[in-house]
XYZ file of C-alpha atoms in Angstrom:
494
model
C 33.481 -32.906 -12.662
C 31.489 -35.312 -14.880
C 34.736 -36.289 -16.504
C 36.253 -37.193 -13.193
C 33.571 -39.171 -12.455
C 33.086 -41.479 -15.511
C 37.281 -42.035 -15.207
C 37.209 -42.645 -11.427
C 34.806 -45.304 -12.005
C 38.447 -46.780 -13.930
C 40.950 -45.306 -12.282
C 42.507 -43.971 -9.369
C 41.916 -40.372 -8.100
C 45.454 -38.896 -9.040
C 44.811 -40.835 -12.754
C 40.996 -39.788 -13.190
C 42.148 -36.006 -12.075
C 45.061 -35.698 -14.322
C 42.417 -36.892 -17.261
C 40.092 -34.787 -16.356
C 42.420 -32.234 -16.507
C 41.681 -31.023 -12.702
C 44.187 -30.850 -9.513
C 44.725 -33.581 -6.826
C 43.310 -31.530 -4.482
C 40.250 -30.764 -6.135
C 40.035 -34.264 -6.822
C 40.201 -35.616 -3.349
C 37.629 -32.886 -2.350
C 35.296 -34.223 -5.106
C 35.835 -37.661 -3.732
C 34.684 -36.453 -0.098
C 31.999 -34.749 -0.760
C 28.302 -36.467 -0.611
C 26.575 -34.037 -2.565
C 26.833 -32.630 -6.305
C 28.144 -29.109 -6.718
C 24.801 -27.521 -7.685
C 23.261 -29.138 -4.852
C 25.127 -27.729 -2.436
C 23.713 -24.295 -3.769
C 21.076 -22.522 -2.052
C 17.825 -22.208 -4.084
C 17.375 -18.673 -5.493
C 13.814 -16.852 -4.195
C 11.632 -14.990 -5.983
C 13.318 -11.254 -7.044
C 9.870 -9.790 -7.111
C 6.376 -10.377 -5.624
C 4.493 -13.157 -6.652
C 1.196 -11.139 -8.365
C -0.896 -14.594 -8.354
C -0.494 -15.419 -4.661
C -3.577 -14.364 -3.437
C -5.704 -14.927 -6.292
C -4.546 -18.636 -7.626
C -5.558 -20.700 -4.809
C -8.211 -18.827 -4.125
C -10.224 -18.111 -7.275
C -7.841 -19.302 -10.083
C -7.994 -23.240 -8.808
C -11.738 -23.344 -7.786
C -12.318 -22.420 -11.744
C -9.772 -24.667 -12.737
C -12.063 -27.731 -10.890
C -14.982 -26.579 -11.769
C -14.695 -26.358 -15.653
C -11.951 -28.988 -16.400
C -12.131 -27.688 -20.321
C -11.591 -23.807 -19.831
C -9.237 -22.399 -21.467
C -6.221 -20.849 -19.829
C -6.409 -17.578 -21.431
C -10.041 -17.331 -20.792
C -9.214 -17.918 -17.080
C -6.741 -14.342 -17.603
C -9.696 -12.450 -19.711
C -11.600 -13.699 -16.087
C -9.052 -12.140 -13.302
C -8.195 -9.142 -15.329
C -12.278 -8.322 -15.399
C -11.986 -9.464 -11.468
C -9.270 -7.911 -10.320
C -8.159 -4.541 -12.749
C -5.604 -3.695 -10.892
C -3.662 -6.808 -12.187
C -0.723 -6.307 -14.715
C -1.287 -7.322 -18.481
C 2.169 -9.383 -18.500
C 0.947 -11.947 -16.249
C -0.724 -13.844 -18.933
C 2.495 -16.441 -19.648
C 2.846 -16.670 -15.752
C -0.699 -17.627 -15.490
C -0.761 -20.214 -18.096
C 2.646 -21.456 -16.678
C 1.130 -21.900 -13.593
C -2.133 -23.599 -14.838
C -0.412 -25.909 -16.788
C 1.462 -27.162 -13.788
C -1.415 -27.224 -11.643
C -2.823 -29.720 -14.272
C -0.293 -31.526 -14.623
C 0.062 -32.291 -10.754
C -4.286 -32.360 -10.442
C -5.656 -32.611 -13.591
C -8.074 -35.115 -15.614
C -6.551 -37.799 -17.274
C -6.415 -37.264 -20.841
C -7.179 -39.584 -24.182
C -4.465 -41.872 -24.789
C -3.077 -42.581 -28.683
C -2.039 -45.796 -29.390
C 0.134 -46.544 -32.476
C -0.495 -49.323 -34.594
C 1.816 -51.871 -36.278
C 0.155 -52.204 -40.207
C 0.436 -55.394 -42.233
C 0.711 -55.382 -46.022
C -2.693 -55.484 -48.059
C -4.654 -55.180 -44.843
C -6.095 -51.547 -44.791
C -6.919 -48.987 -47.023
C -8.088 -45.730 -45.950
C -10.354 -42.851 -47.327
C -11.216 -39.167 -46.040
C -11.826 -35.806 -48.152
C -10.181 -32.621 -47.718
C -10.993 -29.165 -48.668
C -8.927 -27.143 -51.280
C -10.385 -24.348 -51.408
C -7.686 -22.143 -49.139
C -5.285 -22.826 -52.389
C -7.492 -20.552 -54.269
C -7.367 -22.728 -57.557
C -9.121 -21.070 -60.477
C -11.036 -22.467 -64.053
C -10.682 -20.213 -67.121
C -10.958 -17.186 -63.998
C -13.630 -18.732 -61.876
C -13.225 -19.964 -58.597
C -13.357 -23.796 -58.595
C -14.897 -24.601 -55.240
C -13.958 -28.295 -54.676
C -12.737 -31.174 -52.406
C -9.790 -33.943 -53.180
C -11.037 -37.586 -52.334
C -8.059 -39.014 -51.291
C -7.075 -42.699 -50.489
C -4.402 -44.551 -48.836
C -2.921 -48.269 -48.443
C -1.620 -47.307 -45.041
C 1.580 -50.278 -44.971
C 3.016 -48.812 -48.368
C 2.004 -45.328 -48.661
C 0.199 -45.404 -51.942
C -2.326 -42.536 -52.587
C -5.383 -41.751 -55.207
C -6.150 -38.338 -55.411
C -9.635 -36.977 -57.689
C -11.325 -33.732 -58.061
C -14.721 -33.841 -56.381
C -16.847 -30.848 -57.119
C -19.358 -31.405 -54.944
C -19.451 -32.223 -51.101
C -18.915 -35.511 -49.581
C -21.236 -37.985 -51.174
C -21.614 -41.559 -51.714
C -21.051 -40.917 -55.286
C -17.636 -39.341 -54.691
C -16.582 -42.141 -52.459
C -17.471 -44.583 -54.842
C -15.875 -43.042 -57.812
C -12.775 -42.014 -55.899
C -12.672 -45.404 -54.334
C -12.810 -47.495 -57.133
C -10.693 -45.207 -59.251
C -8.291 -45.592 -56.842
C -8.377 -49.464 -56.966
C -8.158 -49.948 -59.916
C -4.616 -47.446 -60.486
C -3.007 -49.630 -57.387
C -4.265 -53.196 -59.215
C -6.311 -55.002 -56.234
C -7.754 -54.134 -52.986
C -7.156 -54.671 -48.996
C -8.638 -56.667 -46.913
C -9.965 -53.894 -45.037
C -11.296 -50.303 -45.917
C -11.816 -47.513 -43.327
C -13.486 -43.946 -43.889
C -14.767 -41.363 -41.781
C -18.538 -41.233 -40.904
C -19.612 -39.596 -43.779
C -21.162 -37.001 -42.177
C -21.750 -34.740 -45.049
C -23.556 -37.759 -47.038
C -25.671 -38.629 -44.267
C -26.862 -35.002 -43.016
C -30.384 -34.062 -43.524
C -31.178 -37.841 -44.286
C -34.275 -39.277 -42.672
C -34.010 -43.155 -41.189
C -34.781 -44.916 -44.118
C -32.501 -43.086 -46.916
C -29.673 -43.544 -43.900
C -29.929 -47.104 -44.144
C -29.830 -47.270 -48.043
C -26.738 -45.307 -47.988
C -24.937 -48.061 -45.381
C -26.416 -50.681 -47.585
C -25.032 -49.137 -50.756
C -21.576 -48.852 -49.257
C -21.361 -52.264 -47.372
C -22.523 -53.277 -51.208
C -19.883 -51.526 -52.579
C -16.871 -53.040 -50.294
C -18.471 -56.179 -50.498
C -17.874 -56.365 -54.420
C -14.003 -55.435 -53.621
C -14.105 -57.955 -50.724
C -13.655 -55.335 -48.284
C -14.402 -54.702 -45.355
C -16.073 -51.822 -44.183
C -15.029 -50.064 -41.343
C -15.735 -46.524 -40.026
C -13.647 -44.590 -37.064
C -15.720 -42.788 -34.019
C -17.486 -39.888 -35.540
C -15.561 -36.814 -33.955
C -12.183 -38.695 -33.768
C -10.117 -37.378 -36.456
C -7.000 -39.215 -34.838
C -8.270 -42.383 -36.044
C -7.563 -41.706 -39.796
C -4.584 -40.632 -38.592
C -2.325 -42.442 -41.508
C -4.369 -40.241 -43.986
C -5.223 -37.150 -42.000
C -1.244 -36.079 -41.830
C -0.964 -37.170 -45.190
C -3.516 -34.423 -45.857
C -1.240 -31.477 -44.801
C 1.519 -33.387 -46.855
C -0.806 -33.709 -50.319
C -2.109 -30.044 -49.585
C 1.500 -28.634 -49.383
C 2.828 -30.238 -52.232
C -0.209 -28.734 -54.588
C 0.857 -25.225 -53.091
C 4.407 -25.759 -53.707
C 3.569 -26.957 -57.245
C 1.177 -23.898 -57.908
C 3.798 -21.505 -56.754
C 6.056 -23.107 -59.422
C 4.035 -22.698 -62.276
C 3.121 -19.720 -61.566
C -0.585 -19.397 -62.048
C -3.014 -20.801 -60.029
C -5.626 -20.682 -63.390
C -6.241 -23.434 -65.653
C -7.921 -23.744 -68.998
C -10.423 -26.470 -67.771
C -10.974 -28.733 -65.670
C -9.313 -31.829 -67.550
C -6.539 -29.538 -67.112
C -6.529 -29.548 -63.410
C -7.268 -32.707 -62.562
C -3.717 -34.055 -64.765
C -2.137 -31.609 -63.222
C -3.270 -33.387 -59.555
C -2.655 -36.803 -61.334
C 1.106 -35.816 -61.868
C 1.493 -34.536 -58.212
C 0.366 -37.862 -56.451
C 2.088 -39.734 -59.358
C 5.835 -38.267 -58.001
C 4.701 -38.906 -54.587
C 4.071 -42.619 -55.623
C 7.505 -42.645 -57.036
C 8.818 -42.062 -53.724
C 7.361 -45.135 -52.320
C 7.671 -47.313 -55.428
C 9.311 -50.212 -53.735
C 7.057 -50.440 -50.894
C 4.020 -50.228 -53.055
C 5.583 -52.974 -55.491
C 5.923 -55.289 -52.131
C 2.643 -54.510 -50.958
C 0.640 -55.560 -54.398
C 1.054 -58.892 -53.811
C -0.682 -59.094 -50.749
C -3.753 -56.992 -51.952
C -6.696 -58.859 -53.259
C -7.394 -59.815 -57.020
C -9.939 -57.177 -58.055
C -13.524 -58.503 -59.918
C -13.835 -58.336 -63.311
C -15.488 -54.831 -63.734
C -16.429 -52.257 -61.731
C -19.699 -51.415 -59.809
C -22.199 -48.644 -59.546
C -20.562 -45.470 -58.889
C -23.582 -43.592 -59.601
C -27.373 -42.272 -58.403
C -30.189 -43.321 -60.886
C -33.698 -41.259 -60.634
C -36.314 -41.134 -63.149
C -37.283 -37.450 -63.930
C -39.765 -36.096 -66.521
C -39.239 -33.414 -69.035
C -42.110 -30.466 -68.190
C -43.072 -27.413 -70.799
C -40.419 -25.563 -69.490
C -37.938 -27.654 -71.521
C -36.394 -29.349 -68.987
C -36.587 -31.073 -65.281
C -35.790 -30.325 -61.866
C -33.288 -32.289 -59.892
C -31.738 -31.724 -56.251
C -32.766 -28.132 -56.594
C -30.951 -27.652 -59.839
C -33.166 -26.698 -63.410
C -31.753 -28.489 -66.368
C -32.451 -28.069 -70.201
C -32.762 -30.925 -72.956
C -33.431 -30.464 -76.183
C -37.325 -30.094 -76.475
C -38.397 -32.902 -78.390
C -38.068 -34.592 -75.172
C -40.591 -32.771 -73.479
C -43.357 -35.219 -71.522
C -41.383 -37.557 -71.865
C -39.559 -39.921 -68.743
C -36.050 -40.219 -68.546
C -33.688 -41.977 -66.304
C -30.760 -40.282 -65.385
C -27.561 -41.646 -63.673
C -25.829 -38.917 -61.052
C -21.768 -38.958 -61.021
C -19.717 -36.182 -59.433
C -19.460 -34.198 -62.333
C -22.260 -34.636 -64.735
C -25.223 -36.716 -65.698
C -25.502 -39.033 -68.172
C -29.080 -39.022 -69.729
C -31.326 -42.043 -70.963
C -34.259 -42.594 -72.601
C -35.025 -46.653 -72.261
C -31.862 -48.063 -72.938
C -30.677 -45.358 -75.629
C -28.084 -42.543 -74.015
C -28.961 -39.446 -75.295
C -26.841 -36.691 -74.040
C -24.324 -35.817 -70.730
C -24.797 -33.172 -68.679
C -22.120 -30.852 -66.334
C -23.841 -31.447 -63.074
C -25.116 -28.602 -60.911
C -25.643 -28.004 -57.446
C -27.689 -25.811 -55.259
C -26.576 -22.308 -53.792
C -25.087 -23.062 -50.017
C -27.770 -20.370 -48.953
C -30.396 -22.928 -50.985
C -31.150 -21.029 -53.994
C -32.319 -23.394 -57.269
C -30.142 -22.757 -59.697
C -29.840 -23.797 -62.905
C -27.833 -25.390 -65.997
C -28.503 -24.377 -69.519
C -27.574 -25.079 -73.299
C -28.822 -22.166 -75.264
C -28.848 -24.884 -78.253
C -31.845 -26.985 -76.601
C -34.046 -23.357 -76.312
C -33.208 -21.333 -79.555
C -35.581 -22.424 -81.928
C -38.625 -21.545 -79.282
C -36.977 -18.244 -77.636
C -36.716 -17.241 -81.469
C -40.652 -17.450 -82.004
C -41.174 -15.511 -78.497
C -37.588 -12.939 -78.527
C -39.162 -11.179 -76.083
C -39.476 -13.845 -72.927
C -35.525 -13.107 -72.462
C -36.459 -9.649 -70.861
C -37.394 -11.601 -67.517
C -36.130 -15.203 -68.306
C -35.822 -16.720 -65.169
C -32.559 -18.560 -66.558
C -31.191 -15.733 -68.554
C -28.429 -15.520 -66.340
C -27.261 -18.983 -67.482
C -28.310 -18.988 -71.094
C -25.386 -16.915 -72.513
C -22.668 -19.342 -73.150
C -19.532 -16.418 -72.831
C -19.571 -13.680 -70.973
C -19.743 -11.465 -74.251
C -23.070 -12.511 -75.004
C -23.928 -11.432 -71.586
C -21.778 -7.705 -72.009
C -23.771 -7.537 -75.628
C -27.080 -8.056 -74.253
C -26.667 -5.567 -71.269
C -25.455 -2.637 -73.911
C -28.195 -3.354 -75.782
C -30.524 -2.615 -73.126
C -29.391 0.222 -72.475
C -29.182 2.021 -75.828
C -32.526 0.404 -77.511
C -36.013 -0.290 -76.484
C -36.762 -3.451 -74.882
C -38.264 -5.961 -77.583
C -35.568 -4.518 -80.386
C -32.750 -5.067 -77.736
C -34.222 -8.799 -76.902
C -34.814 -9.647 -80.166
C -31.062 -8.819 -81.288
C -29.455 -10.801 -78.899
C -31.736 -13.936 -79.806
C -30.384 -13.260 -83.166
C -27.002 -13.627 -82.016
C -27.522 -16.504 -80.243
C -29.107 -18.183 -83.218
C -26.430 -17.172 -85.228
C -24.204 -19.021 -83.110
C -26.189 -22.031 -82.792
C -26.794 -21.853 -86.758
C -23.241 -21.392 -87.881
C -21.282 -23.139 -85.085
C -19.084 -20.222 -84.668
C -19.941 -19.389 -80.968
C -16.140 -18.367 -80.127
C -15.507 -16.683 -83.464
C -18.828 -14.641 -82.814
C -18.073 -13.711 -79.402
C -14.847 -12.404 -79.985
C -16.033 -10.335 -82.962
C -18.833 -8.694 -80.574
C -15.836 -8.342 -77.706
C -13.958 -6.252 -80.296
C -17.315 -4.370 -81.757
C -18.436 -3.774 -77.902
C -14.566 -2.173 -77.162
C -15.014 0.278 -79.938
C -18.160 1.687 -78.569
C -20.866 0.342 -81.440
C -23.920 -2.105 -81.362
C -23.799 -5.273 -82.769
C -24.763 -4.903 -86.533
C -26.604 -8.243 -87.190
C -26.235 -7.627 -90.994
C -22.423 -7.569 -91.184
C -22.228 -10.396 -88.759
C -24.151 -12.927 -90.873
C -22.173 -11.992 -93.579
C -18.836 -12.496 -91.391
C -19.426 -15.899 -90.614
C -20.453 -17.652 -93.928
C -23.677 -17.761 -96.313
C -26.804 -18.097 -94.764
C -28.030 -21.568 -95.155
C -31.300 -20.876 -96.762
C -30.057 -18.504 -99.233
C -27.864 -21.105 -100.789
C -28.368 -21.543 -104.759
C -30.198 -24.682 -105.177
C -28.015 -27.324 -107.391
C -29.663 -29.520 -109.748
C -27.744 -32.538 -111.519
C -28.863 -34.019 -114.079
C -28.564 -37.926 -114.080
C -26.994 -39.681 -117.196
C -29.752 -42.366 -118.690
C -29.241 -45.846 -117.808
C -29.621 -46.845 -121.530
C -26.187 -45.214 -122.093
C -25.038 -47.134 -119.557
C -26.470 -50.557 -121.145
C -25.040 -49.772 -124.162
C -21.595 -49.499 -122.350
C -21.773 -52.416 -121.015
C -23.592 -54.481 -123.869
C -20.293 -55.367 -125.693
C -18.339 -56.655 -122.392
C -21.082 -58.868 -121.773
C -21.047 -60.233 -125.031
C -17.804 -60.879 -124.643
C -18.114 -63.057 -121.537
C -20.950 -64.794 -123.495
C -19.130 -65.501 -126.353
């Protein structure tokens, strides 16, 4: 019938019915009639009772009005406890029927409106968890975000490793990295609220966080922008981007077959060479879209915190609930440390003295703490015994078979012989730099079922310094020397 129709419009009945490959006289009767086939069918009725009629109206749409949010299957978990007698299977027919009734009397809902994007004009930035892809550092679990940023026109993106949670320190590193890999900056930059960075903040450090980052943008020529807190929609050119970068990291894990990596250098190139093929993808947008980004300044800003700690007895200071050790020769005295992501970077005055992997705080809010057995040997070897209940001893062994040595120890020998041992060992391994060496020689001693012997080990991994045979050289007498050199200078006389 349709084809009769779009040829009658063309031809006559006879030609329109022989194309459409009908008779005349079903033709002609197609011609007379007012009303489409289907519509001259009855409507079917319902084959079975309708097991909502007496309960929708009356119960079902009062609910519906008086809780616009519910949930359609908590309005079914609702009539089944009303009304037991009511079949499971009418959960679909229910939420069929609810959905309708919306649509016909419900609340008007949020509107999206898409936006048309201009070259060099916005740049956005969000974080996303990784942790569901279950990525792992020489066997531990590397809990850890991906700052990631997007020039929305072109589709370039910055990915880096953020160990921590969402701070201004992350943005700012991730930011500026991310700058500086696209060569200039746009005229605008969005982010989320930074809710994580502002939680637990009183009014004042709030406002010295939005000064920092209006600081920031401003040294970029940016500016900063924020969407509604709550409105994930807004960062919608990153947010689906997300799910895209998140994918393609799972993809590439299940190709190479191990979701481990030696360190953490190791990881991050590994997430470098990811976004770097997605880049490819967009190459020619991105090359149209540099031109309209702005020049960047001539170096980079802060990207860091700065606090002034001091060292205490203990060999160390305190900072955001975590314990760290410097060698103690520092101790009383007042350093200024600078905060990154990843590590601190440690000053005394002007003078950088050593870098620190950066530790954080136990979600429960446990201090915990980050230790070089190096900075602590020479005093834990006057006092062996203060390992027994070291508050740090946890964090002081610097491979897990200094840790399996020390615990066998225990239990076979007393207390101050078993302490005093594994200080030994430790010195060793300070003393000889041969902390991996060592470690696999006690893995191997430990797997045949014997102590450490700390005799055979010293003599495994070279002389001991101080029983080195002292060398004396005896120095020629400069009058030789003159003598030597009496007839050249004669010579240049003469």
């Amino acid at each position: 019938m349709r084809l009769f129709m779009k040829y009658r419009q063309t031809h006559s009945v006879e030609v329109a019915a022989a194309k459409a490959s009908i008779s005349r006289a079903t033709a002609f009767r197609i011609e007379k009639e007012q009303r489409l086939p289907s519509q001259n069918k009855p409507p079917r009725g319902r084959r079975r009772p309708d097991p909502l009629e007496h309960i929708f109206d009356a119960e079902v749409v009062p609910l519906l009005k008086a809780a616009p949010g519910i949930r359609a299957v908590a309005v079914y978990d609702e009539m089944l406890r009303r009304h037991p007698e009511l079949p499971e299977g009418i959960r679909r027919t229910l939420e069929r029927r609810i959905r309708s009734w919306r649509a016909v009397h419900g609340e008007a809902q949020e509107v999206i409106f898409r936006q048309t994007h201009e070259p060099g004009r916005l740049g956005l930035s969000d974080f996303t968890d990784m942790g569901s892809l279950s990525v792992t550092i020489a066997g531990q679990p590397l809990d850890h975000l991906l700052y990631h940023f997007r020039l929305v026109w072109s589709g370039f993106e910055h990915a880096h490793v953020i160990l921590g949670g969402e701070s201004f320190v992350a943005l700012a590193e991730g930011l500026q990295n991310a700058l500086w890999s696209v060569g200039g900056s746009p005229l605008y930059h969005r982010s989320d609220s930074l809710s994580a960075a502002f939680r637990n903040l009183d009014a004042d450090a709030k406002v010295d966080l939005t000064n920092r980052y209006e600081d920031l943008c401003a040294h970029y020529r940016m500016t900063p922008t924020r969407n509604n807190k709550g409105i994930a929609h807004e960062n919608g050119s990153i947010e689906s981007s997300h799910g895209h970068l998140k994918s393609a990291v799972r993809d590439a894990l299940l190709m190479r077959g191990t979701r481990d990596f030696n360190d953490l250098r190791s990881y991050r190139a590994f997430i470098d060479e990811i976004v770097s093929r997605r880049n490819a993808a967009h190459g020619k947008r991105i090359d149209a879209e540099r031109p309209h980004l702005q020049a960047l300044p001539a170096r980079r800003t802060t990207d860091f915190e700065e606090v002034v700690v001091t060292v205490s007895r203990t060999g160390g200071f305190a900072l955001r609930k975590v314990f760290y050790t410097v060698p103690s020769r520092l101790i009383g005295h007042r350093l200024r440390v600078r905060l990154f992501d990843d590590r601190l970077d440690v000053f005394i005055g002007g003078t950088h003295l050593l870098t620190l992997p950066r530790g954080r705080a136990h979600a429960s809010g446990k201090h915990d703490q980050v230790v070089n057995y190096h900075h602590v040997i020479h005093s834990l070897r006057k006092k062996p015994m203060a390992l027994l209940n070291l508050v740090y001893r946890d964090k002081l062994f610097p491979r897990p078979e200094y840790r399996r040595a020390f615990d066998t120890l225990i239990e076979q020998l007393p207390d101050r012989q078993a302490c005093k041992v594994t200080v030994e060992l430790l010195a060793l391994a300070h003393d000889r730099g041969c902390e991996r060496e060592l470690a696999e020689e006690l893995a191997r001693t430990l797997d045949a079922r014997k102590l450490p012997d700390l005799m055979a080990l010293r003599a495994i991994f070279g002389p001991d310094p101080d029983q080195l045979p002292t060398v004396h050289v005896q120095l020629a007498s400069l009058n030789s020397y003159e003598a030597l050199m009496g007839p050249a200078y004669a010579g240049e006389a003469a």
